Short mmCIF file of C-alpha atoms in Angstrom, two decimals:
data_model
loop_
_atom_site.label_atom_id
_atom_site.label_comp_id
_atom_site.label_asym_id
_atom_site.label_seq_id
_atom_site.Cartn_x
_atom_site.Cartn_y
_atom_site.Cartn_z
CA UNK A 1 68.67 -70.55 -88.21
CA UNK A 2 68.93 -74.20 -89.19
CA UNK A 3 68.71 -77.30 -87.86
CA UNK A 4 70.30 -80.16 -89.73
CA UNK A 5 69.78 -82.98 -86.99
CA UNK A 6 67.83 -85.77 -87.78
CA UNK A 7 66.47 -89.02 -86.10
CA UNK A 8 63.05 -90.90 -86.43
CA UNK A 9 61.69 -88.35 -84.01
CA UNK A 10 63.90 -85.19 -84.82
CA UNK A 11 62.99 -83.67 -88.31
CA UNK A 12 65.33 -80.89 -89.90
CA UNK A 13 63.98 -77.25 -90.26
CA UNK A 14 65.11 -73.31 -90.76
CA UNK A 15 63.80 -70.18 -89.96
CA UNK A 16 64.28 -66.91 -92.35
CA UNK A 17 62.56 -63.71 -93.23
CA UNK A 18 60.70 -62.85 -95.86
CA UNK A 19 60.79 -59.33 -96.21
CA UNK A 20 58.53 -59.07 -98.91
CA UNK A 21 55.51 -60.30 -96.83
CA UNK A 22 56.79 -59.76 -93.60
CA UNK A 23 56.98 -62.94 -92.19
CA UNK A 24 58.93 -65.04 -90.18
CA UNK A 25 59.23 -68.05 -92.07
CA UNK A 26 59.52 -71.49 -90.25
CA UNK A 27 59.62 -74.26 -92.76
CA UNK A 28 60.06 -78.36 -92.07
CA UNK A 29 61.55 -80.60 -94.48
CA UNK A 30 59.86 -83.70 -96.04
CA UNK A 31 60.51 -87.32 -96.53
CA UNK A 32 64.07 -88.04 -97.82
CA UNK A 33 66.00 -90.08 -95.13
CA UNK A 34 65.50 -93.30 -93.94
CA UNK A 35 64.51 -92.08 -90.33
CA UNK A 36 61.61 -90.30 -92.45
CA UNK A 37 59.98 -93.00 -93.79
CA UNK A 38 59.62 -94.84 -90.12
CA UNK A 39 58.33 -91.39 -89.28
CA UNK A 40 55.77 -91.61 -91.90
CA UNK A 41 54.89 -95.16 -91.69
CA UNK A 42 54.03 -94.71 -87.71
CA UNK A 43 50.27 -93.56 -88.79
CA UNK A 44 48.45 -94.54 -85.68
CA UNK A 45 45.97 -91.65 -84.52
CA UNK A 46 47.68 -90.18 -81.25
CA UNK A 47 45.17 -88.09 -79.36
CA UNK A 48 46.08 -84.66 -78.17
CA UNK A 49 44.79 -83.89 -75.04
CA UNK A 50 47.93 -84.13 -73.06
CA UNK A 51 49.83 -81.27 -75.99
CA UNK A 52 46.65 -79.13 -75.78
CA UNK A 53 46.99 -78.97 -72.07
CA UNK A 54 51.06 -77.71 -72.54
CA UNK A 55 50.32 -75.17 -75.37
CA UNK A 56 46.96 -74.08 -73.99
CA UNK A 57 44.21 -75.32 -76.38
CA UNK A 58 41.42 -78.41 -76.02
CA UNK A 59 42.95 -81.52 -77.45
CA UNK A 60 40.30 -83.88 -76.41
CA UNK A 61 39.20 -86.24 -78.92
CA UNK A 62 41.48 -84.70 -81.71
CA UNK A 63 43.91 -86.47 -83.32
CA UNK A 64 46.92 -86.71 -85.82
CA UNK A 65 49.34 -89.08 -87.18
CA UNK A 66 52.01 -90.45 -84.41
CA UNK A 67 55.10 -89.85 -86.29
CA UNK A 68 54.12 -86.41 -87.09
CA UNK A 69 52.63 -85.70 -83.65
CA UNK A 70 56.05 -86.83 -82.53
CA UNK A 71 58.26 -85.00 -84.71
CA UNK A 72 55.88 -82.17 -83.88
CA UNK A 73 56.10 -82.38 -80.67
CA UNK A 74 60.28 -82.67 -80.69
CA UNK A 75 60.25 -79.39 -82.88
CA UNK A 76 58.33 -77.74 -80.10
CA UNK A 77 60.80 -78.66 -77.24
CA UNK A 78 63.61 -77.93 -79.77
CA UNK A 79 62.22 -74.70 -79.95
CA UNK A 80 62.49 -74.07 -76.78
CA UNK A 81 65.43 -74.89 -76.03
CA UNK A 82 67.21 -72.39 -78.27
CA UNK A 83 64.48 -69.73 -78.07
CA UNK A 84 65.65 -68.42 -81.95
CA UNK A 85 61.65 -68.21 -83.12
CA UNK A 86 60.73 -66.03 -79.92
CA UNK A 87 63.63 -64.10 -80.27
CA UNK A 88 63.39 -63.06 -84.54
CA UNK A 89 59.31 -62.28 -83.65
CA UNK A 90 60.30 -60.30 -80.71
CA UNK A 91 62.47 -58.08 -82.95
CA UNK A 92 60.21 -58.22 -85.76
CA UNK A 93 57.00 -57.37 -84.04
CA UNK A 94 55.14 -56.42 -87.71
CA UNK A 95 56.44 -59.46 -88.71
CA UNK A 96 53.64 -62.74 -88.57
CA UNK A 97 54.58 -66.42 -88.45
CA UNK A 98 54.39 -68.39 -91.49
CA UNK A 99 55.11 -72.65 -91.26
CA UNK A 100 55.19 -74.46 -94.13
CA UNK A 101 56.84 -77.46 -95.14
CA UNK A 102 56.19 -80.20 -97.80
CA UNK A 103 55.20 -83.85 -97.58
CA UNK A 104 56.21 -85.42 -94.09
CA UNK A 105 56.85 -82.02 -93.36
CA UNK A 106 53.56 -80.84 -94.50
CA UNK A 107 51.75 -82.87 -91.94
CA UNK A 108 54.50 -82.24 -89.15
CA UNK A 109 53.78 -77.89 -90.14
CA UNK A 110 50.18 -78.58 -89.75
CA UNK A 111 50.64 -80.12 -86.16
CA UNK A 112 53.24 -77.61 -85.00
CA UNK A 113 50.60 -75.13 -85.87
CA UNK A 114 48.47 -76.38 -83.79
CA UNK A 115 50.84 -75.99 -80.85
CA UNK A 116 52.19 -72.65 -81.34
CA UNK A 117 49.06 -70.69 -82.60
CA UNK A 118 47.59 -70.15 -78.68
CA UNK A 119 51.13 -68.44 -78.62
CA UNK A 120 50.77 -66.79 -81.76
CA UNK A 121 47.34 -65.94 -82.95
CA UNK A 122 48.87 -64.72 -86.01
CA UNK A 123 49.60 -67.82 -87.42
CA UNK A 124 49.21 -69.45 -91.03
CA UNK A 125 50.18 -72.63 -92.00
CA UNK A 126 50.92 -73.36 -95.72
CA UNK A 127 50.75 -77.53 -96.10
CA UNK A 128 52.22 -78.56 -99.53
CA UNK A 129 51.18 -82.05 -100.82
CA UNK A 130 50.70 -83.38 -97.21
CA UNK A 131 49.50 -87.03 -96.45
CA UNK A 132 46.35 -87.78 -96.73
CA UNK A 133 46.54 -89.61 -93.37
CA UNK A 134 47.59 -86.57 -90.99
CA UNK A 135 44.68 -85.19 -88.84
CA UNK A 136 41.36 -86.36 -87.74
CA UNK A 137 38.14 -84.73 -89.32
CA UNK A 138 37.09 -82.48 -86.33
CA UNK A 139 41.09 -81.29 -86.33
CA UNK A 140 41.02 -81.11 -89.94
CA UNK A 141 38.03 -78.53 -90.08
CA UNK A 142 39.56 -76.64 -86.75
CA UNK A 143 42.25 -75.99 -88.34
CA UNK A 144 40.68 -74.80 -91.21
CA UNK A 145 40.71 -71.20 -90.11
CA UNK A 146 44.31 -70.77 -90.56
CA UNK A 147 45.50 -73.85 -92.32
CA UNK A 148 45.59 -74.41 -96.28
CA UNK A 149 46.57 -77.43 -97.84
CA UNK A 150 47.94 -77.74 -101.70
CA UNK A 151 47.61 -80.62 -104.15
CA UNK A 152 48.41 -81.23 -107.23
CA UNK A 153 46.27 -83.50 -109.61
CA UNK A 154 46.83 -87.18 -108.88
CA UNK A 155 48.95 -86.88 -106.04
CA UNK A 156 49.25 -90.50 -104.40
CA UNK A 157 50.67 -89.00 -101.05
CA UNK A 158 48.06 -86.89 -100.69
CA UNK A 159 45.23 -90.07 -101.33
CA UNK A 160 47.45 -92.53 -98.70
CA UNK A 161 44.80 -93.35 -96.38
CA UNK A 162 43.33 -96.53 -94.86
CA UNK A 163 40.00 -95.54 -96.91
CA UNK A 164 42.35 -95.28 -100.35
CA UNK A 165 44.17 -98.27 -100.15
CA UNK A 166 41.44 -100.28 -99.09
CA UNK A 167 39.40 -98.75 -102.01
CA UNK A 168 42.57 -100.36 -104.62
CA UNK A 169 42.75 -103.57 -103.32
CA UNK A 170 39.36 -103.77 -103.59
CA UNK A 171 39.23 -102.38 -107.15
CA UNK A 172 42.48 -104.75 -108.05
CA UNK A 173 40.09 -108.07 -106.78
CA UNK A 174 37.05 -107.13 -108.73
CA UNK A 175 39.22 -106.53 -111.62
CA UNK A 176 40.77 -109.76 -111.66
CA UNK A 177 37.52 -111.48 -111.04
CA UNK A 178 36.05 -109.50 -113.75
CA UNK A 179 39.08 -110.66 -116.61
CA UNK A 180 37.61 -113.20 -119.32
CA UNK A 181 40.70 -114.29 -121.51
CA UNK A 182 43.90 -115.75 -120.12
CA UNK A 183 46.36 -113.90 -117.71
CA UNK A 184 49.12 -113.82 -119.78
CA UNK A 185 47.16 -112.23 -122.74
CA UNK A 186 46.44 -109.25 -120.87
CA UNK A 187 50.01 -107.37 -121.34
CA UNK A 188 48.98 -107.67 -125.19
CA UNK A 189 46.02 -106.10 -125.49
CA UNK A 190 48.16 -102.43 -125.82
CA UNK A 191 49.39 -104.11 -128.88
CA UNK A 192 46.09 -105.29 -130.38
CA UNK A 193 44.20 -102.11 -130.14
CA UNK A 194 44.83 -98.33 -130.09
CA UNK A 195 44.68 -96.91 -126.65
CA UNK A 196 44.78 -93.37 -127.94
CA UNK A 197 41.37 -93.79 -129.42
CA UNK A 198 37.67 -94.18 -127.55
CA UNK A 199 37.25 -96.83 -129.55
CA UNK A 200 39.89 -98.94 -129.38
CA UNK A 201 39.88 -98.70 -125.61
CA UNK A 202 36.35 -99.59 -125.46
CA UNK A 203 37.49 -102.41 -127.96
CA UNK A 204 39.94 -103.65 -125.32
CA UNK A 205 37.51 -103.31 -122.05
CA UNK A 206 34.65 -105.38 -123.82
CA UNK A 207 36.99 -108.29 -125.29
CA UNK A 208 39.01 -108.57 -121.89
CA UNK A 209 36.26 -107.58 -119.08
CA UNK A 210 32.85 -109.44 -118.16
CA UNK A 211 30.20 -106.02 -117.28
CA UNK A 212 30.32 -106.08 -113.30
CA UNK A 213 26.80 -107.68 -113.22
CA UNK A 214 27.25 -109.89 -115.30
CA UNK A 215 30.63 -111.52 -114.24
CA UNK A 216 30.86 -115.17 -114.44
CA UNK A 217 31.12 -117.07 -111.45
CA UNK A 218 34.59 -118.83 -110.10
CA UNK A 219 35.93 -120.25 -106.77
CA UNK A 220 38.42 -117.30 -106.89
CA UNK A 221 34.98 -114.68 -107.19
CA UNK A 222 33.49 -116.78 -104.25
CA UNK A 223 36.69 -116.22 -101.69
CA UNK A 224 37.06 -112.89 -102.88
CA UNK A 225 33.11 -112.03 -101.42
CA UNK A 226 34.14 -114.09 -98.60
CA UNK A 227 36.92 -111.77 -97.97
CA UNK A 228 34.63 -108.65 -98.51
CA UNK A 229 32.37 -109.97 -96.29
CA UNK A 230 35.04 -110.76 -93.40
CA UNK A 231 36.41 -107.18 -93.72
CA UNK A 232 32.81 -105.43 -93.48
CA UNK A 233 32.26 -107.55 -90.16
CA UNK A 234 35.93 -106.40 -88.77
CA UNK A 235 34.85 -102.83 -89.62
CA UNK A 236 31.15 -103.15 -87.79
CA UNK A 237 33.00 -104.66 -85.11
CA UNK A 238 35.91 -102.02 -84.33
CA UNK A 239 34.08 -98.74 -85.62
CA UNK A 240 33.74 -97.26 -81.98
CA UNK A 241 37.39 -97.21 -81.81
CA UNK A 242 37.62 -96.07 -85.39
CA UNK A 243 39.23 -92.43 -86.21
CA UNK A 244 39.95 -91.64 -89.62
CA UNK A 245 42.31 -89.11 -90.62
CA UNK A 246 42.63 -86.99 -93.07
CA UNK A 247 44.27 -84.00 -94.90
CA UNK A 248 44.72 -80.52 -93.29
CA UNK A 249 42.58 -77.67 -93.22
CA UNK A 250 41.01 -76.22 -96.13
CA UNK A 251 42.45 -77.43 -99.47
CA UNK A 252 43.67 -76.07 -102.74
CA UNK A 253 43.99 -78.44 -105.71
CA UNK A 254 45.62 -77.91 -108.82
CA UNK A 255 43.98 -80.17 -111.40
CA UNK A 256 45.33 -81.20 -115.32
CA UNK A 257 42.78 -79.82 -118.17
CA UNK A 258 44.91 -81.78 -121.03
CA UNK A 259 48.15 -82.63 -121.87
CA UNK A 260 48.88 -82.18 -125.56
CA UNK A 261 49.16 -78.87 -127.52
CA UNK A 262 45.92 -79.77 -129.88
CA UNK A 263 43.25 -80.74 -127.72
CA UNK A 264 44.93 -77.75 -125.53
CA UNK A 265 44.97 -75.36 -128.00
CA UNK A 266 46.71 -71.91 -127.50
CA UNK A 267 48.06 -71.05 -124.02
CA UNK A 268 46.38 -67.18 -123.99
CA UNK A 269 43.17 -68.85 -123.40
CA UNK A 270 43.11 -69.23 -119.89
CA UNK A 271 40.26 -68.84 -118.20
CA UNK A 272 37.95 -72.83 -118.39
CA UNK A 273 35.17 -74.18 -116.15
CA UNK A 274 35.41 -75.09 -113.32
CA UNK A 275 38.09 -73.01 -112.71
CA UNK A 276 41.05 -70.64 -114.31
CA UNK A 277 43.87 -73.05 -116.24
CA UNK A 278 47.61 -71.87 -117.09
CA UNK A 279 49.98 -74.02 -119.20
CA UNK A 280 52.66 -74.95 -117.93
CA UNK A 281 56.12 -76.15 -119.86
CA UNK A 282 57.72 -79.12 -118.24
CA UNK A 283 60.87 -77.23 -117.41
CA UNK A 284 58.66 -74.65 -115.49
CA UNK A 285 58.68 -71.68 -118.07
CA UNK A 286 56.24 -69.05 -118.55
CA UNK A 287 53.56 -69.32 -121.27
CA UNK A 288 55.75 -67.98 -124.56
CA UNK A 289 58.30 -71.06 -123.05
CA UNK A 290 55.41 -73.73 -123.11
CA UNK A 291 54.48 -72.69 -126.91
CA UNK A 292 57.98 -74.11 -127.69
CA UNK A 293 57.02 -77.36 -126.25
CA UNK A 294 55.13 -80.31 -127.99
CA UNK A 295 53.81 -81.82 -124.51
CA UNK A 296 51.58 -78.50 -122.43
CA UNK A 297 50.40 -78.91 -118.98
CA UNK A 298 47.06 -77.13 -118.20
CA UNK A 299 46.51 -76.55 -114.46
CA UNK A 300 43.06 -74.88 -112.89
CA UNK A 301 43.31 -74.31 -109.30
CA UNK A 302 40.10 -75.02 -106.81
CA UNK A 303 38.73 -75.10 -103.79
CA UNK A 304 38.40 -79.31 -103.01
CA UNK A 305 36.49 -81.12 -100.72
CA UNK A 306 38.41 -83.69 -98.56
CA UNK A 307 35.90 -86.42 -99.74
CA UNK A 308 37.53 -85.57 -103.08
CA UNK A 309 41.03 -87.30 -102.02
CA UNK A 310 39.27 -90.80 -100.74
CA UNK A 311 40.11 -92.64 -103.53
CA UNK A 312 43.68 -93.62 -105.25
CA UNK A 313 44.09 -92.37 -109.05
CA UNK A 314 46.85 -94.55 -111.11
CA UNK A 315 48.12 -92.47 -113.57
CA UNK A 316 51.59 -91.91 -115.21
CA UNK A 317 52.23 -88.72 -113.12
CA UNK A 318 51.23 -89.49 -109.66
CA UNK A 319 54.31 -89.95 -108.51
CA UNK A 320 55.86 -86.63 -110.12
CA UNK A 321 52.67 -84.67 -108.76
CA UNK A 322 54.13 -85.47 -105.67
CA UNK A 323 57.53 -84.06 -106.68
CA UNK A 324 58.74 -81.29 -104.76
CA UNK A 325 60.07 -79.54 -107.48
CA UNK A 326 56.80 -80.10 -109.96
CA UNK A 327 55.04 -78.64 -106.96
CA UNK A 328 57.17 -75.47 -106.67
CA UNK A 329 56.82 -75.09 -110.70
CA UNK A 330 53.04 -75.30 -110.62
CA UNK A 331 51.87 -73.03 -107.83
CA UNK A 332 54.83 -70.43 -108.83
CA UNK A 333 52.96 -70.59 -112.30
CA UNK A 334 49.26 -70.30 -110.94
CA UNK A 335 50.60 -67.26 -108.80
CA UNK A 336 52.22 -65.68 -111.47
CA UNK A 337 50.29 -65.97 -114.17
CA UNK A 338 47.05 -65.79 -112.69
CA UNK A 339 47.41 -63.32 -109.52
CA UNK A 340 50.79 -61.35 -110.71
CA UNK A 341 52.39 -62.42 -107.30
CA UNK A 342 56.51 -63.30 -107.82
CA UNK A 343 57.64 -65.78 -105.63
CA UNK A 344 61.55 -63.87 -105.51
CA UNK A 345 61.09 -59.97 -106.89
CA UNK A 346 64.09 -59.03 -105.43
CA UNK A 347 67.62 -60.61 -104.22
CA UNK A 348 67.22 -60.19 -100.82
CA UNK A 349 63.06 -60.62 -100.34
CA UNK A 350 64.24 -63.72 -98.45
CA UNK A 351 66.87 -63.71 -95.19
CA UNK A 352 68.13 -67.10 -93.26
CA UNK A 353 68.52 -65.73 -89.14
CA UNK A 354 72.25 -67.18 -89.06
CA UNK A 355 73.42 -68.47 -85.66
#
């Protein structure tokens, strides 16, 4: 079954069967529309008390994103309505529920999970990439039990929050305040020294940048710690109505080692603290495939904190970590390569339930 109907509430979905691991397979769509983007831009913390009295669990003083509570809570009437997901479980009674869904519809999987596991107790929720501004912390560790999120590297989705942006702008002020030769010169500096090397980096930094304690004073520096100041007294003042959210359940993050064959070296050696690293090709082949390659993608999957996600990392992939896609590639790698598991070992391990 699929549903192809789409509004800033309604988000599209489909149910299958995966045969393979006998589940039921209800995945949600992520941001690509227009009527998406409102739904992820509507990030006001919605309590839940009123959904955890319909579906039968204590929503008191837990909270999620509105747009996804919303789309969440559409998909649940939608549900309903057309009874498919009761009816493929009833047949398929050895079968358990799998949701998953990626960005938006990460965060709208890990809500929906939240309404239908008193229903089904057999639930598991696979969030890939979700924002990093979807449940509240005492949600976030509830659903814990049954809820894992993935992330890979420098994700900027998964690092949206109040606490991340606030962190840049911050970081962006102190930067310019810290800047000792003329604006303009700055786009030149690439040109003066080598980036590639410690060195000439270093170079760069100490021509450019006054040390942070020693940064030279300025009527821009002044209303910049004026601002500081104003926004630490607006925080004191509204922290009792304060809720910070955050990603999903327990977490899974697939971090880059390197990124060039040398400093990589050969692609049998897998196993590197902290954790196990593959390589990776860019067009998603196996190891023999990346050896081919001149650029090599080392990936090491662990077990993150969400405290690890607070702050925004610029970097040239961020966006394409995000990449549904370069997400598929990387986890189909780790899971192949490093736990034997193929995602399709046979033509017909997956089933859509037509109409």
């Amino acid at each position: 079954f699929a549903s192809y109907y789409e509004t800033v509430l309604a988000i599209p979905y489909y149910i299958c069967l995966d045969h393979d691991w006998k589940c039921v397979v209800l995945a949600i769509r992520g941001t690509l529309t227009l009527e998406s983007v409102f739904a992820d831009i509507n990030c006001v913390p919605t309590e839940l008390s009123e959904m955890g009295e319909e579906c039968g669990f204590d929503g008191k003083d837990l909270y999620g994103h509105k747009g996804m509570v919303d789309s969440a809570k559409w998909m649940l009437e939608d549900l309903k309505r057309h009874g498919k997901l009761d009816a493929i479980l009833a047949e398929y009674k050895e079968y358990s529920l799998r949701v998953v869904g990626h960005s938006l519809g990460a965060g709208v999987a890990s809500l929906i999970s939240v309404f239908l596991r008193p229903r089904y107790p057999n639930l598991r929720c696979l969030a890939f990439s979700p924002p990093g501004c979807t449940l509240s912390e005492a949600l976030a560790d509830t659903v814990a039990e049954y809820t894992t999120s993935f992330i890979v590297d420098d994700d900027i989705i998964a690092r949206m929050t109040i606490e991340g942006f606030e962190e840049l702008r911050d970081s962006i002020l102190e930067m310019i305040c810290r800047i000792k030769i003329p604006k303009y010169e700055v786009g030149n500096q690439p040109k003066k020294f080598d980036f590639s090397t410690g060195s000439g980096l270093a170079t760069s930094i100490e021509e450019s940048l006054y040390n942070k304690n020693n940064v030279k004073a300025s009527k821009f520096k002044e209303e910049v710690e004026d601002f500081w100041r104003y926004q630490e007294e607006l925080k004191e003042e509204n922290k009792s109505n304060y809720v910070k959210l955050c990603l999903p359940g327990s977490i899974v993050h697939l971090f880059r080692i390197c990124s060039n064959r040398q400093s990589c070296g050969s692609s049998q050696h897998l196993n590197m603290s902290p954790g196990p690293a593959i390589s990776i090709s860019l067009d998603g082949g196996d190891s023999s495939d990346s050896m081919k390659s001149d650029t090599v993608y080392r990936y090491a999957p662990r077990w993150a904190q969400r405290s690890d996600f607070e702050k925004i990392e610029i970097s040239s992939h961020m966006l394409l970590d995000h990449d549904p896609i370069s997400v598929k590639v990387r986890i189909q790698e780790v899971a192949r390569q490093l736990f034997g598991l193929d995602s399709f070992s046979g033509e017909k391990a997956v089933d859509v339930i037509e109409l």
